[in-house]
Amino acid sequence: MTSLYTLFLVLLINIVRQPDTVQVIGTGRHPAVETDPAGGIHVVFGRGAVLYYTTSADGHIFSKPLVVDSLPGLHLGASRGPQIAATNRSVVITAIDKTGNVWSYTLDRPTGQWHRPVQVTDEPDKAKEGFVALTADPENGYSAIWLDLRGNQQNKLMGAQSIDGGRTWSANRLVYASPDGTICECCQPSIVRRGQSVAVLFRNFIAGSRDMYLLRSTDGGSSFGKAEKLGDGTWPLNACPMDGGGLYMTPEGILSTVWRRADTLFSARPGQTERKLGPGKNAKIISTKKGDYIAFQRDGRVWIIVPGQPEARPVGEGGYPKLLRLANDRILCLWERAGLVVSTVVG
C-alpha cells in the first residue's frame, strides 16, 4: 500500500510539473494585452506594417486575428510595438510610425466599427524612438505617454488624454524631463491607472546612471508629483539597456515594480527595499492575493516566477513577455517566439 501511495504521489508531482500548454495566437511580433472592466481580454500585435486585433473571454480560446489597419513604417522590435486598452464602450490601440508620429485607432464596441485613425502627437515627427504606453479609465477615457524630442531634441515624456474613447486627444503636455537633458532613449515606459490614481514607470538618465523612476498622480494624470528613484543601487552606463521594466497597480491602488540593473532583476513596491530576483531582462509583474507573478527573458527563453515556488520555471522559447491577471488570480502570459505570438495560462 505504501509503495502504491508513493507511486501515486510521484505521478501527481510529475503531472503538476508538466510544461504549461502553449498556444499560437497569430503570426506577428510584440503583442500587448489588456482587459476591459467586464474581464474581456483584448490583444494587439504587429506584422510588417499591419496591426492585428484578437479577443478572448478566458485566455484559453482567442478569436481569429483581424486586420485593424496598416501603418506605413510601423515601429516594431526591442519592445517597440502597438499598445492597447479597453473600456466597456471602446477599444483603443496606439502605434508609432518611424517618422515619429503617434496614432490612435478606436473600436466602437456597440457598433463593432473601427474609426479612422487620428494623430495623438500635435507636433509632427517628434516620437522617433517609437515607445508609447496606454491606459484606460472606466469612464471611456484614455491616457497615453511616449518618448518625445520636441523643443531641444532630447527625449522626454510627453502625454495626452482622450475623454471620448480615443476619437480625439488633448493638447500634448510635458510629463517629465530629465534635469540632465534626456531620459533613457530606448526603454519602454509604462502607465497604469485605477480610478484617479495614475502611475508611470520609466528609465531615467541622471549623472551618468540609467535607473528606474516612478511618477504618481492622484488627479487622473492631470498632474504628477516628484519623480521617485526605485531601488537601492544605481547603474552607471553610457549606453541604452533597451529594457523598461514592469509596473502593476492592484484594484486597491498598490503598486508593484520589476526592473533590470546590469544583468540582474529586482522587484520592489515604492518606498520598500528592493528584492533581488536573479539574472534576466524584459521583466513584467502582476500582483495577486497569492503574491507576485514575474515573467522575464533569459537565454532565449521566457521564464516565470510563481508565488510559493522557490525557483523560476521556463514557459517557452522566445522573449518580450506580457502578463495579464485573469479571474481566480490566474495569469495569462503572452510573448513572441520566432515570428509568432504565443500564450499560456499559469497559476
GROMACS .gro file of C-alpha atoms in nm:
model
  347
    1MET     CA    1   0.000   0.000   0.000
    2THR     CA    2   0.283   0.238   0.090
    3SER     CA    3   0.459   0.182  -0.242
    4LEU     CA    4   0.136   0.242  -0.435
    5TYR     CA    5   0.079   0.563  -0.242
    6THR     CA    6   0.435   0.677  -0.312
    7LEU     CA    7   0.392   0.598  -0.682
    8PHE     CA    8   0.069   0.799  -0.687
    9LEU     CA    9   0.245   1.099  -0.532
   10VAL     CA   10   0.528   1.082  -0.785
   11LEU     CA   11   0.282   1.069  -1.074
   12LEU     CA   12   0.086   1.360  -0.930
   13ILE     CA   13   0.401   1.571  -0.889
   14ASN     CA   14   0.504   1.494  -1.246
   15ILE     CA   15   0.163   1.599  -1.375
   16VAL     CA   16   0.180   1.924  -1.183
   17ARG     CA   17   0.529   1.990  -1.318
   18GLN     CA   18   0.430   1.936  -1.680
   19PRO     CA   19   0.502   2.242  -1.900
   20ASP     CA   20   0.216   2.487  -1.936
   21THR     CA   21   0.017   2.444  -2.257
   22VAL     CA   22   0.135   2.698  -2.514
   23GLN     CA   23  -0.092   2.806  -2.796
   24VAL     CA   24  -0.028   3.015  -3.105
   25ILE     CA   25  -0.245   3.327  -3.126
   26GLY     CA   26  -0.116   3.458  -3.457
   27THR     CA   27   0.179   3.542  -3.678
   28GLY     CA   28   0.342   3.868  -3.571
   29ARG     CA   29   0.554   4.047  -3.316
   30HIS     CA   30   0.529   4.236  -2.987
   31PRO     CA   31   0.183   4.161  -2.852
   32ALA     CA   32   0.017   4.391  -2.599
   33VAL     CA   33  -0.273   4.270  -2.387
   34GLU     CA   34  -0.531   4.427  -2.156
   35THR     CA   35  -0.870   4.354  -2.002
   36ASP     CA   36  -1.185   4.564  -2.007
   37PRO     CA   37  -1.391   4.626  -1.689
   38ALA     CA   38  -1.603   4.317  -1.759
   39GLY     CA   39  -1.296   4.092  -1.783
   40GLY     CA   40  -1.282   4.056  -2.162
   41ILE     CA   41  -0.930   4.015  -2.299
   42HIS     CA   42  -0.800   4.230  -2.585
   43VAL     CA   43  -0.473   4.172  -2.774
   44VAL     CA   44  -0.293   4.369  -3.043
   45PHE     CA   45   0.023   4.278  -3.231
   46GLY     CA   46   0.201   4.383  -3.548
   47ARG     CA   47   0.327   4.215  -3.861
   48GLY     CA   48   0.513   4.431  -4.107
   49ALA     CA   49   0.302   4.746  -4.133
   50VAL     CA   50  -0.023   4.575  -4.028
   51LEU     CA   51  -0.199   4.592  -3.690
   52TYR     CA   52  -0.389   4.279  -3.580
   53TYR     CA   53  -0.653   4.252  -3.308
   54THR     CA   54  -0.793   3.947  -3.129
   55THR     CA   55  -1.004   3.882  -2.820
   56SER     CA   56  -1.068   3.611  -2.564
   57ALA     CA   57  -1.317   3.554  -2.286
   58ASP     CA   58  -1.095   3.330  -2.074
   59GLY     CA   59  -0.736   3.341  -2.206
   60HIS     CA   60  -0.763   2.991  -2.349
   61ILE     CA   61  -0.952   3.046  -2.675
   62PHE     CA   62  -0.883   3.351  -2.894
   63SER     CA   63  -1.075   3.482  -3.191
   64LYS     CA   64  -0.919   3.482  -3.537
   65PRO     CA   65  -0.691   3.790  -3.556
   66LEU     CA   66  -0.850   4.069  -3.759
   67VAL     CA   67  -0.672   4.342  -3.952
   68VAL     CA   68  -0.727   4.681  -3.789
   69ASP     CA   69  -0.527   4.891  -4.035
   70SER     CA   70  -0.187   4.938  -4.192
   71LEU     CA   71   0.058   5.197  -4.063
   72PRO     CA   72   0.347   5.255  -4.304
   73GLY     CA   73   0.672   5.240  -4.111
   74LEU     CA   74   0.511   5.079  -3.805
   75HIS     CA   75   0.767   5.064  -3.523
   76LEU     CA   76   0.825   4.701  -3.415
   77GLY     CA   77   1.116   4.548  -3.227
   78ALA     CA   78   1.301   4.580  -2.895
   79SER     CA   79   0.976   4.643  -2.700
   80ARG     CA   80   0.851   4.883  -2.966
   81GLY     CA   81   0.504   4.798  -3.085
   82PRO     CA   82   0.134   4.882  -3.066
   83GLN     CA   83  -0.036   4.923  -2.728
   84ILE     CA   84  -0.396   4.851  -2.630
   85ALA     CA   85  -0.651   4.944  -2.363
   86ALA     CA   86  -1.026   4.895  -2.336
   87THR     CA   87  -1.344   5.008  -2.163
   88ASN     CA   88  -1.696   4.868  -2.191
   89ARG     CA   89  -1.764   5.117  -2.473
   90SER     CA   90  -1.444   5.118  -2.676
   91VAL     CA   91  -1.107   4.963  -2.751
   92VAL     CA   92  -0.813   5.190  -2.832
   93ILE     CA   93  -0.483   5.097  -2.997
   94THR     CA   94  -0.187   5.333  -3.017
   95ALA     CA   95   0.107   5.287  -3.253
   96ILE     CA   96   0.402   5.492  -3.379
   97ASP     CA   97   0.538   5.526  -3.731
   98LYS     CA   98   0.911   5.555  -3.797
   99THR     CA   99   0.888   5.923  -3.887
  100GLY     CA  100   0.786   5.982  -3.525
  101ASN     CA  101   0.408   6.021  -3.502
  102VAL     CA  102   0.171   5.855  -3.251
  103TRP     CA  103  -0.160   5.730  -3.395
  104SER     CA  104  -0.479   5.616  -3.226
  105TYR     CA  105  -0.727   5.358  -3.355
  106THR     CA  106  -1.070   5.329  -3.190
  107LEU     CA  107  -1.318   5.042  -3.195
  108ASP     CA  108  -1.674   5.146  -3.111
  109ARG     CA  109  -1.785   4.833  -2.927
  110PRO     CA  110  -2.164   4.883  -2.958
  111THR     CA  111  -2.138   4.908  -3.340
  112GLY     CA  112  -1.830   4.692  -3.391
  113GLN     CA  113  -1.680   4.953  -3.622
  114TRP     CA  114  -1.324   5.085  -3.627
  115HIS     CA  115  -1.294   5.461  -3.678
  116ARG     CA  116  -1.035   5.626  -3.896
  117PRO     CA  117  -0.702   5.674  -3.714
  118VAL     CA  118  -0.629   6.008  -3.553
  119GLN     CA  119  -0.292   6.158  -3.467
  120VAL     CA  120  -0.217   6.185  -3.096
  121THR     CA  121   0.103   6.389  -3.125
  122ASP     CA  122   0.033   6.754  -3.202
  123GLU     CA  123   0.384   6.824  -3.332
  124PRO     CA  124   0.497   6.608  -3.624
  125ASP     CA  125   0.788   6.365  -3.625
  126LYS     CA  126   0.888   6.400  -3.258
  127ALA     CA  127   0.833   6.044  -3.129
  128LYS     CA  128   1.116   5.890  -3.330
  129GLU     CA  129   1.222   5.633  -3.070
  130GLY     CA  130   0.892   5.451  -3.114
  131PHE     CA  131   0.790   5.400  -2.749
  132VAL     CA  132   0.432   5.467  -2.638
  133ALA     CA  133   0.225   5.342  -2.342
  134LEU     CA  134  -0.151   5.349  -2.293
  135THR     CA  135  -0.407   5.304  -2.017
  136ALA     CA  136  -0.784   5.349  -1.977
  137ASP     CA  137  -1.032   5.454  -1.711
  138PRO     CA  138  -1.384   5.308  -1.676
  139GLU     CA  139  -1.546   5.631  -1.799
  140ASN     CA  140  -1.420   5.572  -2.155
  141GLY     CA  141  -1.114   5.790  -2.108
  142TYR     CA  142  -0.759   5.708  -2.215
  143SER     CA  143  -0.412   5.835  -2.128
  144ALA     CA  144  -0.104   5.793  -2.347
  145ILE     CA  145   0.262   5.874  -2.281
  146TRP     CA  146   0.558   5.850  -2.517
  147LEU     CA  147   0.922   5.950  -2.568
  148ASP     CA  148   0.935   6.285  -2.749
  149LEU     CA  149   1.211   6.508  -2.890
  150ARG     CA  150   1.028   6.837  -2.916
  151GLY     CA  151   1.189   7.160  -2.802
  152ASN     CA  152   1.552   7.058  -2.760
  153GLN     CA  153   1.591   6.727  -2.949
  154GLN     CA  154   1.629   6.547  -2.615
  155ASN     CA  155   1.397   6.265  -2.517
  156LYS     CA  156   1.138   6.344  -2.256
  157LEU     CA  157   0.800   6.204  -2.153
  158MET     CA  158   0.504   6.372  -2.320
  159GLY     CA  159   0.140   6.279  -2.268
  160ALA     CA  160  -0.214   6.332  -2.391
  161GLN     CA  161  -0.561   6.233  -2.276
  162SER     CA  162  -0.884   6.140  -2.451
  163ILE     CA  163  -1.228   6.170  -2.292
  164ASP     CA  164  -1.423   6.028  -2.587
  165GLY     CA  165  -1.282   5.680  -2.634
  166GLY     CA  166  -0.980   5.783  -2.835
  167ARG     CA  167  -1.172   5.974  -3.103
  168THR     CA  168  -0.996   6.300  -3.011
  169TRP     CA  169  -0.695   6.381  -2.793
  170SER     CA  170  -0.595   6.675  -2.576
  171ALA     CA  171  -0.307   6.908  -2.644
  172ASN     CA  172   0.020   6.734  -2.565
  173ARG     CA  173   0.187   6.826  -2.238
  174LEU     CA  174   0.516   6.759  -2.071
  175VAL     CA  175   0.504   6.478  -1.815
  176TYR     CA  176   0.874   6.466  -1.725
  177ALA     CA  177   1.209   6.599  -1.849
  178SER     CA  178   1.543   6.495  -1.703
  179PRO     CA  179   1.744   6.774  -1.536
  180ASP     CA  180   2.046   6.629  -1.718
  181GLY     CA  181   1.887   6.672  -2.060
  182THR     CA  182   1.741   6.336  -2.164
  183ILE     CA  183   1.573   6.032  -2.021
  184CYS     CA  184   1.687   5.690  -2.142
  185GLU     CA  185   1.636   5.693  -2.517
  186CYS     CA  186   1.533   5.335  -2.592
  187CYS     CA  187   1.347   5.196  -2.291
  188GLN     CA  188   0.971   5.143  -2.299
  189PRO     CA  189   0.776   5.346  -2.038
  190SER     CA  190   0.468   5.206  -1.862
  191ILE     CA  191   0.147   5.371  -1.741
  192VAL     CA  192  -0.130   5.224  -1.522
  193ARG     CA  193  -0.449   5.367  -1.375
  194ARG     CA  194  -0.706   5.279  -1.109
  195GLY     CA  195  -0.969   5.548  -1.057
  196GLN     CA  196  -0.791   5.878  -1.013
  197SER     CA  197  -0.459   5.710  -0.929
  198VAL     CA  198  -0.214   5.701  -1.219
  199ALA     CA  199   0.146   5.580  -1.215
  200VAL     CA  200   0.422   5.599  -1.475
  201LEU     CA  201   0.742   5.391  -1.478
  202PHE     CA  202   1.039   5.493  -1.693
  203ARG     CA  203   1.416   5.469  -1.710
  204ASN     CA  204   1.588   5.800  -1.638
  205PHE     CA  205   1.939   5.919  -1.725
  206ILE     CA  206   2.090   6.132  -1.447
  207ALA     CA  207   2.456   6.180  -1.355
  208GLY     CA  208   2.557   5.905  -1.595
  209SER     CA  209   2.324   5.641  -1.444
  210ARG     CA  210   2.023   5.478  -1.604
  211ASP     CA  211   1.792   5.397  -1.316
  212MET     CA  212   1.418   5.337  -1.295
  213TYR     CA  213   1.191   5.617  -1.175
  214LEU     CA  214   0.826   5.638  -1.079
  215LEU     CA  215   0.578   5.923  -1.128
  216ARG     CA  216   0.245   5.929  -0.946
  217SER     CA  217  -0.075   6.126  -0.990
  218THR     CA  218  -0.385   6.148  -0.770
  219ASP     CA  219  -0.595   6.355  -1.012
  220GLY     CA  220  -0.629   6.122  -1.307
  221GLY     CA  221  -0.299   6.222  -1.464
  222SER     CA  222  -0.363   6.595  -1.483
  223SER     CA  223  -0.053   6.649  -1.270
  224PHE     CA  224   0.227   6.433  -1.132
  225GLY     CA  225   0.440   6.451  -0.820
  226LYS     CA  226   0.816   6.442  -0.797
  227ALA     CA  227   0.991   6.156  -0.978
  228GLU     CA  228   1.096   5.882  -0.731
  229LYS     CA  229   1.401   5.666  -0.794
  230LEU     CA  230   1.343   5.293  -0.744
  231GLY     CA  231   1.591   5.056  -0.584
  232ASP     CA  232   1.887   5.089  -0.352
  233GLY     CA  233   2.163   5.077  -0.612
  234THR     CA  234   2.242   5.264  -0.932
  235TRP     CA  235   2.352   5.166  -1.282
  236PRO     CA  236   2.627   5.383  -1.435
  237LEU     CA  237   2.601   5.314  -1.807
  238ASN     CA  238   2.699   5.508  -2.117
  239ALA     CA  239   2.463   5.308  -2.338
  240CYS     CA  240   2.097   5.218  -2.353
  241PRO     CA  241   1.989   4.885  -2.199
  242MET     CA  242   1.665   4.873  -2.403
  243ASP     CA  243   1.469   4.746  -2.103
  244GLY     CA  244   1.189   4.943  -1.939
  245GLY     CA  245   1.083   4.706  -1.663
  246GLY     CA  246   0.729   4.632  -1.549
  247LEU     CA  247   0.460   4.812  -1.347
  248TYR     CA  248   0.132   4.691  -1.199
  249MET     CA  249  -0.138   4.852  -0.987
  250THR     CA  250  -0.384   4.638  -0.791
  251PRO     CA  251  -0.753   4.729  -0.772
  252GLU     CA  252  -0.671   4.872  -0.428
  253GLY     CA  253  -0.411   5.104  -0.580
  254ILE     CA  254  -0.100   4.920  -0.456
  255LEU     CA  255   0.195   4.944  -0.694
  256SER     CA  256   0.446   4.671  -0.779
  257THR     CA  257   0.752   4.716  -0.997
  258VAL     CA  258   1.020   4.499  -1.153
  259TRP     CA  259   1.327   4.620  -1.340
  260ARG     CA  260   1.676   4.535  -1.455
  261ARG     CA  261   2.002   4.677  -1.320
  262ALA     CA  262   2.306   4.547  -1.505
  263ASP     CA  263   2.224   4.180  -1.567
  264THR     CA  264   2.010   4.133  -1.256
  265LEU     CA  265   1.637   4.175  -1.199
  266PHE     CA  266   1.495   4.347  -0.892
  267SER     CA  267   1.143   4.395  -0.761
  268ALA     CA  268   1.001   4.641  -0.509
  269ARG     CA  269   0.698   4.836  -0.402
  270PRO     CA  270   0.757   5.213  -0.376
  271GLY     CA  271   0.931   5.302  -0.050
  272GLN     CA  272   1.033   4.943   0.021
  273THR     CA  273   1.370   4.772  -0.002
  274GLU     CA  274   1.440   4.609  -0.336
  275ARG     CA  275   1.429   4.230  -0.372
  276LYS     CA  276   1.696   4.062  -0.585
  277LEU     CA  277   1.548   3.809  -0.826
  278GLY     CA  278   1.845   3.688  -1.031
  279PRO     CA  279   1.964   3.726  -1.390
  280GLY     CA  280   1.721   3.827  -1.664
  281LYS     CA  281   1.572   4.110  -1.869
  282ASN     CA  282   1.245   4.244  -2.013
  283ALA     CA  283   1.050   4.158  -1.696
  284LYS     CA  284   0.680   4.214  -1.624
  285ILE     CA  285   0.491   4.178  -1.297
  286ILE     CA  286   0.137   4.106  -1.175
  287SER     CA  287   0.038   4.114  -0.807
  288THR     CA  288  -0.236   3.884  -0.678
  289LYS     CA  289  -0.365   3.768  -0.342
  290LYS     CA  290  -0.126   3.474  -0.376
  291GLY     CA  291   0.174   3.702  -0.436
  292ASP     CA  292   0.369   3.835  -0.732
  293TYR     CA  293   0.394   3.666  -1.070
  294ILE     CA  294   0.701   3.782  -1.264
  295ALA     CA  295   0.782   3.687  -1.623
  296PHE     CA  296   1.116   3.762  -1.784
  297GLN     CA  297   1.356   3.668  -2.061
  298ARG     CA  298   1.681   3.476  -2.019
  299ASP     CA  299   1.894   3.266  -2.255
  300GLY     CA  300   1.640   3.284  -2.537
  301ARG     CA  301   1.351   3.164  -2.324
  302VAL     CA  302   1.066   3.314  -2.123
  303TRP     CA  303   1.063   3.227  -1.754
  304ILE     CA  304   0.804   3.288  -1.484
  305ILE     CA  305   0.827   3.321  -1.106
  306VAL     CA  306   0.514   3.185  -0.937
  307PRO     CA  307   0.413   3.262  -0.576
  308GLY     CA  308   0.508   2.983  -0.340
  309GLN     CA  309   0.766   2.829  -0.573
  310PRO     CA  310   1.132   2.895  -0.493
  311GLU     CA  311   1.266   2.883  -0.848
  312ALA     CA  312   1.161   3.039  -1.178
  313ARG     CA  313   1.043   2.791  -1.439
  314PRO     CA  314   1.066   2.818  -1.818
  315VAL     CA  315   0.741   2.852  -2.012
  316GLY     CA  316   0.877   2.851  -2.366
  317GLU     CA  317   1.128   2.971  -2.622
  318GLY     CA  318   1.115   3.341  -2.716
  319GLY     CA  319   1.108   3.677  -2.542
  320TYR     CA  320   0.934   4.003  -2.454
  321PRO     CA  321   0.665   3.854  -2.226
  322LYS     CA  322   0.347   4.034  -2.121
  323LEU     CA  323   0.127   3.940  -1.823
  324LEU     CA  324  -0.244   3.979  -1.753
  325ARG     CA  325  -0.443   3.897  -1.441
  326LEU     CA  326  -0.743   3.670  -1.504
  327ALA     CA  327  -1.028   3.556  -1.283
  328ASN     CA  328  -0.940   3.348  -0.976
  329ASP     CA  329  -0.590   3.502  -0.975
  330ARG     CA  330  -0.478   3.303  -1.276
  331ILE     CA  331  -0.227   3.470  -1.509
  332LEU     CA  332  -0.215   3.494  -1.886
  333CYS     CA  333   0.136   3.519  -2.031
  334LEU     CA  334   0.192   3.627  -2.392
  335TRP     CA  335   0.522   3.656  -2.574
  336GLU     CA  336   0.678   3.641  -2.920
  337ARG     CA  337   0.850   3.330  -3.050
  338ALA     CA  338   1.019   3.314  -3.391
  339GLY     CA  339   0.764   3.540  -3.559
  340LEU     CA  340   0.466   3.401  -3.370
  341VAL     CA  341   0.255   3.544  -3.087
  342VAL     CA  342   0.201   3.268  -2.829
  343SER     CA  343   0.039   3.241  -2.487
  344THR     CA  344  -0.016   3.022  -2.186
  345VAL     CA  345  -0.221   3.040  -1.865
  346VAL     CA  346  -0.044   2.982  -1.533
  347GLY     CA  347  -0.141   2.984  -1.168
   0.00000   0.00000   0.00000
